[in-house]
mmCIF file of C-alpha atoms and ligand atoms in Angstrom:
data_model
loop_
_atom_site.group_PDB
_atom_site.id
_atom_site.type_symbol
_atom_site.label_atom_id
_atom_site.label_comp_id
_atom_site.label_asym_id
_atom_site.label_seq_id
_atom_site.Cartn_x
_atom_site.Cartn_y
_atom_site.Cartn_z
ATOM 1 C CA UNK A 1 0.000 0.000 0.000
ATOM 2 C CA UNK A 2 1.580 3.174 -1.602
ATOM 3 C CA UNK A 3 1.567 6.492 -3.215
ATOM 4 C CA UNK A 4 2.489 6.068 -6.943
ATOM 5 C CA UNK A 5 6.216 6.130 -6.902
ATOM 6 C CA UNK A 6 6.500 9.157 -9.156
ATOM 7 C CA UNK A 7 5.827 11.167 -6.028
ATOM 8 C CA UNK A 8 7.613 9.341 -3.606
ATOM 9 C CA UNK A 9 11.087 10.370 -5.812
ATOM 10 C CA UNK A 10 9.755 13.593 -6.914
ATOM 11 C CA UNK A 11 9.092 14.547 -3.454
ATOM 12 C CA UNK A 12 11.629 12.914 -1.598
ATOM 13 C CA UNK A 13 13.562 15.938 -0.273
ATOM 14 C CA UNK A 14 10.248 17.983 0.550
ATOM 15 C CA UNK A 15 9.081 19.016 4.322
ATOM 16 C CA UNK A 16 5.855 20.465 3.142
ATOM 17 C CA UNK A 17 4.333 18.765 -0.201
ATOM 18 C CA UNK A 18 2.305 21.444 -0.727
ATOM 19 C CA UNK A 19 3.081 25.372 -2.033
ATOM 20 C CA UNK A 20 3.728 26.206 1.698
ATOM 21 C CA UNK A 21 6.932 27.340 3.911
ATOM 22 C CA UNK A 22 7.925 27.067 6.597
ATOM 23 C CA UNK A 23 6.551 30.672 7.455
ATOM 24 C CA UNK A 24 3.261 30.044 6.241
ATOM 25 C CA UNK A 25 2.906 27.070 8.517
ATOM 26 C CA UNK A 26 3.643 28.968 11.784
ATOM 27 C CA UNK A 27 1.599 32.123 10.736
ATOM 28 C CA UNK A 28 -1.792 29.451 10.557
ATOM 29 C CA UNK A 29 -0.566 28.292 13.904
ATOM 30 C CA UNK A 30 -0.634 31.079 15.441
ATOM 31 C CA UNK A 31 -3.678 33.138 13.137
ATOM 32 C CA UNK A 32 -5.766 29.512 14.816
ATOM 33 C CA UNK A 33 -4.849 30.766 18.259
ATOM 34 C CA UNK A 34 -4.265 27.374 18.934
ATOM 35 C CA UNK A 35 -3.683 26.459 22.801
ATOM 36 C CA UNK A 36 -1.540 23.735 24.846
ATOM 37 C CA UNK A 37 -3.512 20.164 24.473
ATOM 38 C CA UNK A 38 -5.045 21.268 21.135
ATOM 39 C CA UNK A 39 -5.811 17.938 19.263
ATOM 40 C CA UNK A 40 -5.053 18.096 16.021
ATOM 41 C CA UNK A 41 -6.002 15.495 13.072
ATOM 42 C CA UNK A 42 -3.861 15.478 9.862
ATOM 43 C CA UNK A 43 -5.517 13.562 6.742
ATOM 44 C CA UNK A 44 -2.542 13.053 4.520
ATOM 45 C CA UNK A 45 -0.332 14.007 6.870
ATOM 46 C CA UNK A 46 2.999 13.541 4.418
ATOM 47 C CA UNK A 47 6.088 14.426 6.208
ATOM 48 C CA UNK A 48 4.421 15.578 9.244
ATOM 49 C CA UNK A 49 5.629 19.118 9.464
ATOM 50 C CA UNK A 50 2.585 20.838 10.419
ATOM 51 C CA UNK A 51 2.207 18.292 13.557
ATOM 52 C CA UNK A 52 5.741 18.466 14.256
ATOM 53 C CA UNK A 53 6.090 21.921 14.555
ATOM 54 C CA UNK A 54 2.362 23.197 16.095
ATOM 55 C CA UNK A 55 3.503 20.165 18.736
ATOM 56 C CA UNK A 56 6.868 22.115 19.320
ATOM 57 C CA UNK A 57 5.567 25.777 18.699
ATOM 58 C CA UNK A 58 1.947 25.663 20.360
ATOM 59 C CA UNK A 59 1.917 22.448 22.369
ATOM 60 C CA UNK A 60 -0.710 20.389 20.543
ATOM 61 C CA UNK A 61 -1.501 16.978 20.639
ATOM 62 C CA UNK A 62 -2.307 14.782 17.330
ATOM 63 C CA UNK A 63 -2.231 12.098 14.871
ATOM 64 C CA UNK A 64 -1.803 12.135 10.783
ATOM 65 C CA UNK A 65 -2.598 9.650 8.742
ATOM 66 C CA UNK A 66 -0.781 9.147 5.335
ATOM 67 C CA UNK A 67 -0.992 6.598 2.541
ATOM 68 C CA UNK A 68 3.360 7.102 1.548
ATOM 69 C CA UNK A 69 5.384 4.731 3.524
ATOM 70 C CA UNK A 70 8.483 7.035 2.615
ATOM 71 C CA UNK A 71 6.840 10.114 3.878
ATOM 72 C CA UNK A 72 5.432 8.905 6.909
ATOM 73 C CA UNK A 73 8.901 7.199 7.952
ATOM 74 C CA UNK A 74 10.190 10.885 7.422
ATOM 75 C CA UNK A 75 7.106 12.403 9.775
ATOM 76 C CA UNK A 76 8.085 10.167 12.323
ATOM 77 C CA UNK A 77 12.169 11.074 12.177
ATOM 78 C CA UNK A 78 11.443 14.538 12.441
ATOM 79 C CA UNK A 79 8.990 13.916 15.743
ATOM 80 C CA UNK A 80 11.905 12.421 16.945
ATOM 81 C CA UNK A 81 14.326 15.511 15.845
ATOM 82 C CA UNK A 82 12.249 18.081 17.168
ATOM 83 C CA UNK A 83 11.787 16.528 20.211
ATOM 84 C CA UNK A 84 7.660 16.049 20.295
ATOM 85 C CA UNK A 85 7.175 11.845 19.490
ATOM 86 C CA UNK A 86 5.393 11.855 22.521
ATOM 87 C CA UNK A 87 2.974 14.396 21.501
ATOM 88 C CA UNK A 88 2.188 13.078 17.925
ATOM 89 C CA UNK A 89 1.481 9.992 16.396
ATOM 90 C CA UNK A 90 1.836 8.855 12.303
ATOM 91 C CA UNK A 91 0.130 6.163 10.945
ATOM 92 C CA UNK A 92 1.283 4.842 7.621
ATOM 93 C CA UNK A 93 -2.493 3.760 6.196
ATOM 94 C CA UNK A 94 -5.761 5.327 3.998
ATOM 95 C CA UNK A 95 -7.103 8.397 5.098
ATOM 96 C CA UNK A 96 -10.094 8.130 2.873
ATOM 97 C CA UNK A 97 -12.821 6.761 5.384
ATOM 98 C CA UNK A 98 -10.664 7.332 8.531
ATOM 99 C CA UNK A 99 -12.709 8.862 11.441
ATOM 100 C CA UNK A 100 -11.192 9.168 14.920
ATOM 101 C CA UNK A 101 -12.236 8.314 18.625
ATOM 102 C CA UNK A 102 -10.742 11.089 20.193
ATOM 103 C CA UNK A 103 -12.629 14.154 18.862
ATOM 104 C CA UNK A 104 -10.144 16.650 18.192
ATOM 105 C CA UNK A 105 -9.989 20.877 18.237
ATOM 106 C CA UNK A 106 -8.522 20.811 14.483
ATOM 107 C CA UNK A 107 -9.208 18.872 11.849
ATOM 108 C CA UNK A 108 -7.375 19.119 8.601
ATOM 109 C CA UNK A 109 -6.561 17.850 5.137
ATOM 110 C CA UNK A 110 -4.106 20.404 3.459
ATOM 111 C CA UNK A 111 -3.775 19.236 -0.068
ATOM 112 C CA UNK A 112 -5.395 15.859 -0.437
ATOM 113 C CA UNK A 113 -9.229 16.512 -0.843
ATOM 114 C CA UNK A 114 -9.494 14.008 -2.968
ATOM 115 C CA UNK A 115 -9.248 11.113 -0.286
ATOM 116 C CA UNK A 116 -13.095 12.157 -0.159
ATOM 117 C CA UNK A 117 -13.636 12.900 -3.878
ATOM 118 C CA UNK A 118 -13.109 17.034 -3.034
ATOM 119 C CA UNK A 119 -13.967 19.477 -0.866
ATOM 120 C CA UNK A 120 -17.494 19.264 0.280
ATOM 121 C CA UNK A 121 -17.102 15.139 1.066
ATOM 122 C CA UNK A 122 -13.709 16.032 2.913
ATOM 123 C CA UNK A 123 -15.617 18.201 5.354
ATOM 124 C CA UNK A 124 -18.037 15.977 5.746
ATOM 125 C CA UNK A 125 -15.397 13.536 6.849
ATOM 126 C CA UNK A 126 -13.342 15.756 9.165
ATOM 127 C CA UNK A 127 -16.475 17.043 10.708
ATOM 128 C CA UNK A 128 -17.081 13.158 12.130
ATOM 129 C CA UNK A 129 -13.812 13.332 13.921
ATOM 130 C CA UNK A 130 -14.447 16.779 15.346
ATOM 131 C CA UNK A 131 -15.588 17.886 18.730
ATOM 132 C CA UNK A 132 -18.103 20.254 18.843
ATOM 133 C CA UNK A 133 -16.860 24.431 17.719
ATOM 134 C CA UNK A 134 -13.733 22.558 16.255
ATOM 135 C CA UNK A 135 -11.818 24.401 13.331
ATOM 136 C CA UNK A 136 -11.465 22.135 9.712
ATOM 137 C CA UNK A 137 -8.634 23.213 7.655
ATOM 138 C CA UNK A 138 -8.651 22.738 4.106
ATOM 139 C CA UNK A 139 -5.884 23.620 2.064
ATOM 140 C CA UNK A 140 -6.407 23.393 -1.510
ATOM 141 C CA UNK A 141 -5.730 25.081 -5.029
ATOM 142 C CA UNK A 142 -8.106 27.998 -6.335
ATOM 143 C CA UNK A 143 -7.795 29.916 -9.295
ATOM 144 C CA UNK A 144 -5.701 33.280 -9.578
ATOM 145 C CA UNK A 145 -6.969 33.971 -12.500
ATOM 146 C CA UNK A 146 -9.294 31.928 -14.435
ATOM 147 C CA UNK A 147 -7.838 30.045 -17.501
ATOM 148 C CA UNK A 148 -9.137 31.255 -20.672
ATOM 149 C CA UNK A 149 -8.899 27.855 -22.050
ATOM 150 C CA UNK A 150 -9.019 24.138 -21.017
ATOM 151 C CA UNK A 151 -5.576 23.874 -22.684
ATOM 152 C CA UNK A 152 -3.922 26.303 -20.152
ATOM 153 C CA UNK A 153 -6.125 24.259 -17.352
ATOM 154 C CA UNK A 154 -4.443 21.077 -18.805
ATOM 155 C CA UNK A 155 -1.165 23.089 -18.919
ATOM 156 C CA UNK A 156 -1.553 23.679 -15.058
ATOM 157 C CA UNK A 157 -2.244 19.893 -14.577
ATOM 158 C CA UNK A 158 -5.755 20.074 -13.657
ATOM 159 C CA UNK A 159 -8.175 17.914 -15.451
ATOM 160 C CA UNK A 160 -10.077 20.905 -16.495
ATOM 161 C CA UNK A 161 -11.344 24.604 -15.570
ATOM 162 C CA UNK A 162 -14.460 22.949 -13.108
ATOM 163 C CA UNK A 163 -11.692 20.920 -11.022
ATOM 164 C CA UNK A 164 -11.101 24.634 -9.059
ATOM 165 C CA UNK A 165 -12.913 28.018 -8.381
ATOM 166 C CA UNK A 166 -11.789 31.340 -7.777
ATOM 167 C CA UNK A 167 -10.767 32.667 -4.635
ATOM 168 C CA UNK A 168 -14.301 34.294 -3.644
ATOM 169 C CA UNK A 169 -16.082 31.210 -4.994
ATOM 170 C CA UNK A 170 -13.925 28.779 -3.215
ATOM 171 C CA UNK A 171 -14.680 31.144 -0.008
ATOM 172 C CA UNK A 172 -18.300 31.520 -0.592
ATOM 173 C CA UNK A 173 -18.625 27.714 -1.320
ATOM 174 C CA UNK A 174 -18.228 27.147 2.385
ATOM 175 C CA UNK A 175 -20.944 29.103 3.236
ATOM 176 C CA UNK A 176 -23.309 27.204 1.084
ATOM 177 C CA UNK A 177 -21.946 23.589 3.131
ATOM 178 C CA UNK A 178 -22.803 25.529 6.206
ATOM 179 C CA UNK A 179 -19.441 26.609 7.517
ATOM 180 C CA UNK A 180 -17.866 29.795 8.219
ATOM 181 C CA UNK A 181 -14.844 30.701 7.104
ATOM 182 C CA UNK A 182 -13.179 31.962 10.335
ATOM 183 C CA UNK A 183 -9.397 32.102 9.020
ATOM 184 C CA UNK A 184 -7.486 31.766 5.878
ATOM 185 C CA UNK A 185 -3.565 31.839 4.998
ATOM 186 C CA UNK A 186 -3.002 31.839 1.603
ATOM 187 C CA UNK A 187 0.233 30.789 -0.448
ATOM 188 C CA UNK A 188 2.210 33.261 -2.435
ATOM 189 C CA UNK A 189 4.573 32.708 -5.231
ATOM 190 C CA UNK A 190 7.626 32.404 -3.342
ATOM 191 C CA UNK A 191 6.082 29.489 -1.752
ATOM 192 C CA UNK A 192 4.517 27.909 -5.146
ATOM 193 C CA UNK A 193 8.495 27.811 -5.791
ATOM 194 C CA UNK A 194 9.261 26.749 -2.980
ATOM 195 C CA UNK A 195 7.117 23.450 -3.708
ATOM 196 C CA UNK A 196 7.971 23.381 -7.588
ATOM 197 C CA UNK A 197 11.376 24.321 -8.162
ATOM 198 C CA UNK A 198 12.403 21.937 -4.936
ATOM 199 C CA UNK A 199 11.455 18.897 -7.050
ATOM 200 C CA UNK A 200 13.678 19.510 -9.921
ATOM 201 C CA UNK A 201 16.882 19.492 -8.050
ATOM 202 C CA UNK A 202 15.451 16.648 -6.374
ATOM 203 C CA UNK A 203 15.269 15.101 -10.088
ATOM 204 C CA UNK A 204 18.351 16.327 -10.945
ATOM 205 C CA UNK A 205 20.464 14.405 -8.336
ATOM 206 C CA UNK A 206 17.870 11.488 -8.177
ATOM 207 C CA UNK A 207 18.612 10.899 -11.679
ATOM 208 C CA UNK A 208 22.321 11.370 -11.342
ATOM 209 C CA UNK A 209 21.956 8.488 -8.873
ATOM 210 C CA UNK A 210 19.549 6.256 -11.186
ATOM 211 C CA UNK A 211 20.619 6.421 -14.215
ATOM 212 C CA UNK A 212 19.226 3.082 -15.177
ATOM 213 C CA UNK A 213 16.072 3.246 -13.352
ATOM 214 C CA UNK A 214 12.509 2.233 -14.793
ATOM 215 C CA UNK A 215 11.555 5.697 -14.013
ATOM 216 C CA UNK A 216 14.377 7.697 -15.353
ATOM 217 C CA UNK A 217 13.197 8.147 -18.848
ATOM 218 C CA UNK A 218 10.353 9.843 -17.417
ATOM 219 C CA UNK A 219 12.007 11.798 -14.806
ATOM 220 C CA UNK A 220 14.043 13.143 -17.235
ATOM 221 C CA UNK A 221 11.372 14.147 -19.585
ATOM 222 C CA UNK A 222 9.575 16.243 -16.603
ATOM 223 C CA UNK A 223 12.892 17.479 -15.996
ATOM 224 C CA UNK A 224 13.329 18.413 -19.341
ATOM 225 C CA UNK A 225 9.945 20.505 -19.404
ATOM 226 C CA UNK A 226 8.779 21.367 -15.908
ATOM 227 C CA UNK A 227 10.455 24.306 -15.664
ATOM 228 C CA UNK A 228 8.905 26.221 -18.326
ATOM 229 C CA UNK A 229 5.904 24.683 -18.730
ATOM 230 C CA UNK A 230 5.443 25.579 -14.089
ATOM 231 C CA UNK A 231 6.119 29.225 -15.600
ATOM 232 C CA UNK A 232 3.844 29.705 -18.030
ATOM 233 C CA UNK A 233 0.929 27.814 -16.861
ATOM 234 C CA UNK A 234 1.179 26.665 -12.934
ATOM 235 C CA UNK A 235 2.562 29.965 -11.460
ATOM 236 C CA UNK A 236 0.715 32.602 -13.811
ATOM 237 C CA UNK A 237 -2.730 30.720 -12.984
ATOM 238 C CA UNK A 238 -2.608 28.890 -9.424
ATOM 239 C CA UNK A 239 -2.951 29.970 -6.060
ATOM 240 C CA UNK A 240 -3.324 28.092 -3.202
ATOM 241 C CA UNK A 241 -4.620 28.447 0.400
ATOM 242 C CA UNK A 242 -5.465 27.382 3.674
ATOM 243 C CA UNK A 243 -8.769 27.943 5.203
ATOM 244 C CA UNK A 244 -10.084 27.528 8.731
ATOM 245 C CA UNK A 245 -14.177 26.644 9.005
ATOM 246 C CA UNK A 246 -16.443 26.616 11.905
ATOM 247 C CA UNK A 247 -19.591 25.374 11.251
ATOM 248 C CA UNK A 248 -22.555 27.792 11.553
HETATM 249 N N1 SAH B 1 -0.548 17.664 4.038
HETATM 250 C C1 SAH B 1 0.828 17.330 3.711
HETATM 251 C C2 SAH B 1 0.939 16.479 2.456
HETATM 252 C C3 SAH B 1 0.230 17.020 1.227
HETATM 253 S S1 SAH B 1 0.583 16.111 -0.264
HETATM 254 C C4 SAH B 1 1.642 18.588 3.552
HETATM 255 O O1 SAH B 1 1.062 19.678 3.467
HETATM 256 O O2 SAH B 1 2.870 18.486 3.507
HETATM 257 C C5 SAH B 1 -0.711 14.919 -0.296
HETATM 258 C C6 SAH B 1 -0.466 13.766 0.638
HETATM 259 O O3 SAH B 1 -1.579 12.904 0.596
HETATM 260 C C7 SAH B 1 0.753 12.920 0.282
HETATM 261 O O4 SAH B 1 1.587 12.856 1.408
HETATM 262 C C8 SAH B 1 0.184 11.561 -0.062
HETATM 263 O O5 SAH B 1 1.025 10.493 0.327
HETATM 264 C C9 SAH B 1 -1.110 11.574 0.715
HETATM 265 N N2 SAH B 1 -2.180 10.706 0.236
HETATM 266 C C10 SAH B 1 -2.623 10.575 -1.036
HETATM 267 N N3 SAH B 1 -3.668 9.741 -1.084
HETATM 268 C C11 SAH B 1 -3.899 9.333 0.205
HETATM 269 C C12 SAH B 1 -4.846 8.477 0.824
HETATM 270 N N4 SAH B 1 -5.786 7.858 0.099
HETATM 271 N N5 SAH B 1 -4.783 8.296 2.179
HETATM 272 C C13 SAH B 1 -3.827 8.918 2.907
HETATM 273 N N6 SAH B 1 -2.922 9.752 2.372
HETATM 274 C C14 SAH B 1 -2.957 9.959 1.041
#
């Protein structure tokens, strides 16, 4: 049971898998006002940073879930570097489904909506492991500006202009599952590098390493072409963002 490889490589050298720093991170720990005890729940939890560091930085308590073995091995070491294993827990397994027994404060799935086939079915699932006036955290992709075409959708890699909305339809989609949106952080570009550019040096020395790898062909053809094609399509078109709901 495993992430398709592709990412597991790709991604290998990444702390956050998503178009957020370090920064970002701490500024929705502390914009949540989150307190000592908090528990938190982490639906595709990948490398754990976001537990690791609210455990350090605010005290909480928590668990993440994530399907990658690789990542989840890497959640675990940094528990252990930052000094907070016995504050959070990571279970390598299927988030899709997964519904806690310990209600928690903060419930979250920052970049993997589709373990509940988008956004409306992930709250729905977050919401049954939350205790009552909990905060959900969703972190996912919304339109900067809309693509004129469903090539330049395609050229963004989503599977077409419907798969996102714009910023105020994203917010006021929310409202209309019954939730307030209470907080938000949102990515800039700096951080869409961040996520981006990280994987090609990352694919660079992986396929110094594996030259004779079944995947090297293809690594080096998204080597070859992520660069530009991130520039003109990903960065000019996607934003990406974090938002705290309460439900009404
Ligand atoms: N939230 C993390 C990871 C985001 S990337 C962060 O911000 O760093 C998406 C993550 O979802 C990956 O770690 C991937 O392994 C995980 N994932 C994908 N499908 C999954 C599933 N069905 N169940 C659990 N995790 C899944």
């Amino acid at each position: 049971m495993d992430i398709p490889r592709i990412f597991n490589i790709t991604e290998s050298a990444h702390r956050i898998h998503n178009p957020f720093t370090t920064e970002k991170l701490a500024a929705l720990g502390a914009a949540l006002r989150l307190e000592t005890g908090t528990r938190v729940l982490d639906l595709g939890s990948g490398s754990g940073e976001m537990l690791c560091t609210w455990a350090r930085d605010y005290g909480v308590v928590g668990t993440g879930i994530d399907l990658s073995r690789l990542f989840t091995e890497q959640a675990k070491l940094r528990a252990e570097e930052l000094g907070v294993s016995d504050q959070v827990k990571f279970i390598h397994g299927e988030a899709a489904g997964y519904v806690s027994k310990d209600k928690a404060g903060v419930a979250a799935c920052l970049g993997a909506t589709w373990i509940a086939g988008g956004v409306a079915g992930t709250v729905g699932l977050l919401a049954q492991s939350l205790r009552p006036g909990g905060i959900i955290l969703i972190g996912e992709p919304y339109w900067r500006r809309l693509p004129p075409t469903e090539a330049v959708a395609k050229g963004c890699l989503a599977g077409s202009i419907a798969d996102f909305l714009i910023l105020p339809e994203l917010l006021a989609s929310f409202g209309r599952l019954g939730y307030d949106v209470v907080e938000m952080v949102l990515s800039d570009r700096d951080g869409y590098d961040r996520y981006e550019a990280a994987k090609w040096l990352t694919m660079r020395r992986w396929l110094d390493a594996n030259p004779d790898d079944e995947l090297a062909n293809d690594i080096r053809a998204r080597l070859t072409s992520e660069p530009e094609r991130y520039a003109t399509y990903t960065r000019e078109y996607l934003g990406w963002g974090v938002f705290a709901l309460m439900a009404r």
